[in-house]
């Protein structure tokens, strides 16, 4: 059933027209899928790359997105606006097509402490919290990806951090981001991206 639905995916609606939207649009068009873009910014980065562009705020005008859901085969949120993601989650059952997004996974992965607690619960090794000696790997508690993450090498700088910053043991080695796609039961790593951490 999933395979036949995937084969019938001819038009996709992307909610978000920044860099993530460009990647999704490029891959969709490469697969022969028509791209409909929704973004509240009239100067959205990929507005001219999409096949159709609708400029409106989905939170303020949800009826427009609900109407679009009747004309596309799927909706894919491609933005990191938490208010927008949470709103889409709240109305997802009203759409006339599937929403290709795991809202629980996003919530956990965005919250670095929740992510770490989850990894520990399933036996994945994690760096030590608040080690006694530098270097330290620090990151904000709730930002996407590697935003705000950096390495610090002395205790003096450690004292300047905001109290909610996560401080971990620095484990030397390559840092990679894995893009995973799945259907709830089967999963595949489809892209690996090397992450460069600010060491200044």
mmCIF file of C-alpha atoms in Angstrom:
data_model
loop_
_atom_site.group_PDB
_atom_site.id
_atom_site.type_symbol
_atom_site.label_atom_id
_atom_site.label_comp_id
_atom_site.label_asym_id
_atom_site.label_seq_id
_atom_site.Cartn_x
_atom_site.Cartn_y
_atom_site.Cartn_z
ATOM 1 C CA UNK A 1 0.000 0.000 0.000
ATOM 2 C CA UNK A 2 2.824 2.395 0.875
ATOM 3 C CA UNK A 3 4.587 1.534 -2.368
ATOM 4 C CA UNK A 4 1.535 2.272 -4.506
ATOM 5 C CA UNK A 5 1.022 5.599 -2.695
ATOM 6 C CA UNK A 6 4.674 6.525 -3.279
ATOM 7 C CA UNK A 7 4.383 5.670 -6.951
ATOM 8 C CA UNK A 8 1.413 8.040 -7.259
ATOM 9 C CA UNK A 9 3.242 11.029 -5.723
ATOM 10 C CA UNK A 10 3.034 13.582 -8.531
ATOM 11 C CA UNK A 11 2.730 16.885 -6.647
ATOM 12 C CA UNK A 12 4.229 17.888 -3.309
ATOM 13 C CA UNK A 13 3.612 21.003 -1.222
ATOM 14 C CA UNK A 14 6.669 22.331 0.592
ATOM 15 C CA UNK A 15 6.058 24.570 3.598
ATOM 16 C CA UNK A 16 9.207 26.688 3.775
ATOM 17 C CA UNK A 17 11.274 28.301 1.075
ATOM 18 C CA UNK A 18 14.761 28.528 2.569
ATOM 19 C CA UNK A 19 17.727 26.180 2.118
ATOM 20 C CA UNK A 20 15.952 23.032 3.369
ATOM 21 C CA UNK A 21 13.178 23.802 0.916
ATOM 22 C CA UNK A 22 15.649 24.041 -1.939
ATOM 23 C CA UNK A 23 17.049 20.581 -1.214
ATOM 24 C CA UNK A 24 13.570 19.071 -1.097
ATOM 25 C CA UNK A 25 12.491 20.938 -4.236
ATOM 26 C CA UNK A 26 15.589 19.892 -6.167
ATOM 27 C CA UNK A 27 15.195 16.217 -5.286
ATOM 28 C CA UNK A 28 11.449 16.296 -5.939
ATOM 29 C CA UNK A 29 11.882 17.816 -9.385
ATOM 30 C CA UNK A 30 14.665 15.356 -10.152
ATOM 31 C CA UNK A 31 12.155 12.593 -9.392
ATOM 32 C CA UNK A 32 9.578 14.183 -11.702
ATOM 33 C CA UNK A 33 7.417 15.555 -8.909
ATOM 34 C CA UNK A 34 5.722 18.950 -9.263
ATOM 35 C CA UNK A 35 6.699 21.360 -6.471
ATOM 36 C CA UNK A 36 4.195 23.723 -4.847
ATOM 37 C CA UNK A 37 5.819 26.120 -2.393
ATOM 38 C CA UNK A 38 4.195 27.923 0.547
ATOM 39 C CA UNK A 39 6.130 30.593 2.433
ATOM 40 C CA UNK A 40 5.075 33.785 4.225
ATOM 41 C CA UNK A 41 8.083 35.639 2.818
ATOM 42 C CA UNK A 42 7.330 37.134 -0.613
ATOM 43 C CA UNK A 43 11.066 36.975 -1.336
ATOM 44 C CA UNK A 44 11.460 33.309 -0.340
ATOM 45 C CA UNK A 45 14.762 31.928 -1.586
ATOM 46 C CA UNK A 46 13.269 29.262 -3.864
ATOM 47 C CA UNK A 47 10.097 31.069 -4.964
ATOM 48 C CA UNK A 48 11.246 31.074 -8.603
ATOM 49 C CA UNK A 49 12.473 27.481 -8.508
ATOM 50 C CA UNK A 50 9.120 26.012 -7.458
ATOM 51 C CA UNK A 51 6.480 25.239 -10.073
ATOM 52 C CA UNK A 52 3.905 27.217 -8.063
ATOM 53 C CA UNK A 53 4.439 29.698 -5.231
ATOM 54 C CA UNK A 54 1.826 30.772 -2.681
ATOM 55 C CA UNK A 55 2.758 33.556 -0.279
ATOM 56 C CA UNK A 56 0.858 33.359 3.006
ATOM 57 C CA UNK A 57 1.373 32.607 6.696
ATOM 58 C CA UNK A 58 0.031 29.101 7.383
ATOM 59 C CA UNK A 59 -0.635 29.991 11.034
ATOM 60 C CA UNK A 60 -2.714 33.056 10.175
ATOM 61 C CA UNK A 61 -4.419 31.556 7.108
ATOM 62 C CA UNK A 62 -4.615 27.786 7.649
ATOM 63 C CA UNK A 63 -7.663 27.465 5.403
ATOM 64 C CA UNK A 64 -5.451 28.213 2.400
ATOM 65 C CA UNK A 65 -3.139 25.318 3.252
ATOM 66 C CA UNK A 66 -6.098 23.038 3.950
ATOM 67 C CA UNK A 67 -7.445 23.898 0.512
ATOM 68 C CA UNK A 68 -4.058 23.239 -1.095
ATOM 69 C CA UNK A 69 -3.964 19.833 0.596
ATOM 70 C CA UNK A 70 -6.863 18.811 -1.668
ATOM 71 C CA UNK A 71 -4.780 19.572 -4.763
ATOM 72 C CA UNK A 72 -1.432 17.938 -3.859
ATOM 73 C CA UNK A 73 -0.389 14.401 -2.978
ATOM 74 C CA UNK A 74 1.621 15.261 0.145
ATOM 75 C CA UNK A 75 2.755 18.123 2.372
ATOM 76 C CA UNK A 76 6.363 18.333 3.508
ATOM 77 C CA UNK A 77 7.349 20.890 6.181
ATOM 78 C CA UNK A 78 10.874 22.092 5.352
ATOM 79 C CA UNK A 79 11.458 24.827 7.899
ATOM 80 C CA UNK A 80 12.762 25.139 11.442
ATOM 81 C CA UNK A 81 10.161 27.592 12.709
ATOM 82 C CA UNK A 82 8.974 25.866 15.880
ATOM 83 C CA UNK A 83 5.664 27.747 16.003
ATOM 84 C CA UNK A 84 4.932 26.695 12.415
ATOM 85 C CA UNK A 85 5.877 23.043 13.038
ATOM 86 C CA UNK A 86 3.736 22.865 16.177
ATOM 87 C CA UNK A 87 0.801 24.453 14.369
ATOM 88 C CA UNK A 88 1.055 21.995 11.471
ATOM 89 C CA UNK A 89 1.075 19.176 14.006
ATOM 90 C CA UNK A 90 -2.099 20.556 15.600
ATOM 91 C CA UNK A 91 -4.029 20.548 12.286
ATOM 92 C CA UNK A 92 -2.454 17.552 10.528
ATOM 93 C CA UNK A 93 -5.622 15.451 10.798
ATOM 94 C CA UNK A 94 -7.556 18.075 8.833
ATOM 95 C CA UNK A 95 -5.376 17.773 5.734
ATOM 96 C CA UNK A 96 -6.694 15.891 2.705
ATOM 97 C CA UNK A 97 -3.243 14.373 2.038
ATOM 98 C CA UNK A 98 -0.414 12.886 4.122
ATOM 99 C CA UNK A 99 2.079 15.100 5.973
ATOM 100 C CA UNK A 100 5.561 13.669 5.416
ATOM 101 C CA UNK A 101 7.004 14.591 8.779
ATOM 102 C CA UNK A 102 7.637 12.845 12.091
ATOM 103 C CA UNK A 103 6.641 15.490 14.625
ATOM 104 C CA UNK A 104 7.739 13.397 17.632
ATOM 105 C CA UNK A 105 11.180 12.791 16.124
ATOM 106 C CA UNK A 106 11.549 16.520 15.435
ATOM 107 C CA UNK A 107 10.572 17.414 18.991
ATOM 108 C CA UNK A 108 13.071 14.965 20.476
ATOM 109 C CA UNK A 109 15.922 15.787 18.096
ATOM 110 C CA UNK A 110 15.496 19.548 18.580
ATOM 111 C CA UNK A 111 15.695 19.182 22.359
ATOM 112 C CA UNK A 112 19.297 18.111 22.970
ATOM 113 C CA UNK A 113 18.661 16.940 26.539
ATOM 114 C CA UNK A 114 15.673 14.830 25.483
ATOM 115 C CA UNK A 115 17.782 13.386 22.665
ATOM 116 C CA UNK A 116 20.559 12.439 25.066
ATOM 117 C CA UNK A 117 18.136 10.934 27.582
ATOM 118 C CA UNK A 118 16.561 8.904 24.773
ATOM 119 C CA UNK A 119 19.940 7.646 23.530
ATOM 120 C CA UNK A 120 20.870 6.591 27.061
ATOM 121 C CA UNK A 121 17.541 4.764 27.456
ATOM 122 C CA UNK A 122 18.270 2.567 24.432
ATOM 123 C CA UNK A 123 21.910 1.927 25.301
ATOM 124 C CA UNK A 124 23.646 4.305 22.872
ATOM 125 C CA UNK A 125 26.953 5.588 24.346
ATOM 126 C CA UNK A 126 26.921 9.353 24.965
ATOM 127 C CA UNK A 127 29.621 11.824 26.050
ATOM 128 C CA UNK A 128 30.022 12.483 29.752
ATOM 129 C CA UNK A 129 28.057 15.432 31.145
ATOM 130 C CA UNK A 130 29.958 18.298 32.765
ATOM 131 C CA UNK A 131 33.429 16.704 32.800
ATOM 132 C CA UNK A 132 35.982 18.120 35.253
ATOM 133 C CA UNK A 133 38.632 18.994 32.664
ATOM 134 C CA UNK A 134 38.587 20.692 29.226
ATOM 135 C CA UNK A 135 38.189 20.545 26.318
ATOM 136 C CA UNK A 136 34.408 20.765 26.470
ATOM 137 C CA UNK A 137 31.780 20.425 23.783
ATOM 138 C CA UNK A 138 28.999 22.958 24.405
ATOM 139 C CA UNK A 139 25.660 23.448 22.704
ATOM 140 C CA UNK A 140 22.365 25.201 23.328
ATOM 141 C CA UNK A 141 19.568 23.010 24.696
ATOM 142 C CA UNK A 142 17.054 23.611 21.922
ATOM 143 C CA UNK A 143 18.476 24.493 18.536
ATOM 144 C CA UNK A 144 18.361 22.554 15.335
ATOM 145 C CA UNK A 145 21.368 20.604 14.122
ATOM 146 C CA UNK A 146 24.752 22.087 15.084
ATOM 147 C CA UNK A 147 23.559 25.685 15.532
ATOM 148 C CA UNK A 148 25.494 27.252 18.422
ATOM 149 C CA UNK A 149 27.630 24.175 19.080
ATOM 150 C CA UNK A 150 31.340 24.716 19.695
ATOM 151 C CA UNK A 151 34.456 23.451 21.454
ATOM 152 C CA UNK A 152 35.985 25.397 24.331
ATOM 153 C CA UNK A 153 39.401 24.727 25.783
ATOM 154 C CA UNK A 154 39.510 26.456 29.158
ATOM 155 C CA UNK A 155 37.488 26.799 32.345
ATOM 156 C CA UNK A 156 37.489 30.599 32.140
ATOM 157 C CA UNK A 157 35.320 30.551 29.012
ATOM 158 C CA UNK A 158 33.146 27.884 30.617
ATOM 159 C CA UNK A 159 32.186 30.447 33.265
ATOM 160 C CA UNK A 160 30.816 32.832 30.618
ATOM 161 C CA UNK A 161 28.201 30.392 29.278
ATOM 162 C CA UNK A 162 24.470 30.776 29.749
ATOM 163 C CA UNK A 163 23.313 28.483 32.580
ATOM 164 C CA UNK A 164 21.122 26.340 30.307
ATOM 165 C CA UNK A 165 23.936 25.481 27.881
ATOM 166 C CA UNK A 166 24.755 21.772 27.698
ATOM 167 C CA UNK A 167 28.380 21.001 28.540
ATOM 168 C CA UNK A 168 29.786 17.635 27.552
ATOM 169 C CA UNK A 169 33.044 15.810 27.242
ATOM 170 C CA UNK A 170 34.661 16.574 23.875
ATOM 171 C CA UNK A 171 35.151 13.359 21.929
ATOM 172 C CA UNK A 172 37.604 13.892 19.091
ATOM 173 C CA UNK A 173 36.675 12.593 15.659
ATOM 174 C CA UNK A 174 34.510 13.314 12.655
ATOM 175 C CA UNK A 175 31.076 14.793 13.279
ATOM 176 C CA UNK A 176 28.420 13.682 10.830
ATOM 177 C CA UNK A 177 24.736 14.377 10.350
ATOM 178 C CA UNK A 178 22.641 11.495 9.074
ATOM 179 C CA UNK A 179 19.477 11.976 7.053
ATOM 180 C CA UNK A 180 17.116 9.077 7.732
ATOM 181 C CA UNK A 181 13.869 8.272 5.961
ATOM 182 C CA UNK A 182 11.372 5.685 7.123
ATOM 183 C CA UNK A 183 7.762 4.612 7.286
ATOM 184 C CA UNK A 184 7.537 3.854 11.004
ATOM 185 C CA UNK A 185 8.863 0.303 10.664
ATOM 186 C CA UNK A 186 11.637 0.385 8.063
ATOM 187 C CA UNK A 187 14.363 3.017 7.931
ATOM 188 C CA UNK A 188 17.285 3.877 5.695
ATOM 189 C CA UNK A 189 20.142 6.366 5.946
ATOM 190 C CA UNK A 190 19.895 8.307 2.702
ATOM 191 C CA UNK A 191 22.539 11.006 3.202
ATOM 192 C CA UNK A 192 25.584 11.617 5.351
ATOM 193 C CA UNK A 193 26.855 15.177 5.828
ATOM 194 C CA UNK A 194 30.072 16.131 7.567
ATOM 195 C CA UNK A 195 29.505 18.839 10.179
ATOM 196 C CA UNK A 196 32.150 21.502 10.841
ATOM 197 C CA UNK A 197 32.186 22.728 14.442
ATOM 198 C CA UNK A 198 33.379 26.229 15.348
ATOM 199 C CA UNK A 199 36.610 25.911 17.320
ATOM 200 C CA UNK A 200 37.210 29.649 17.773
#
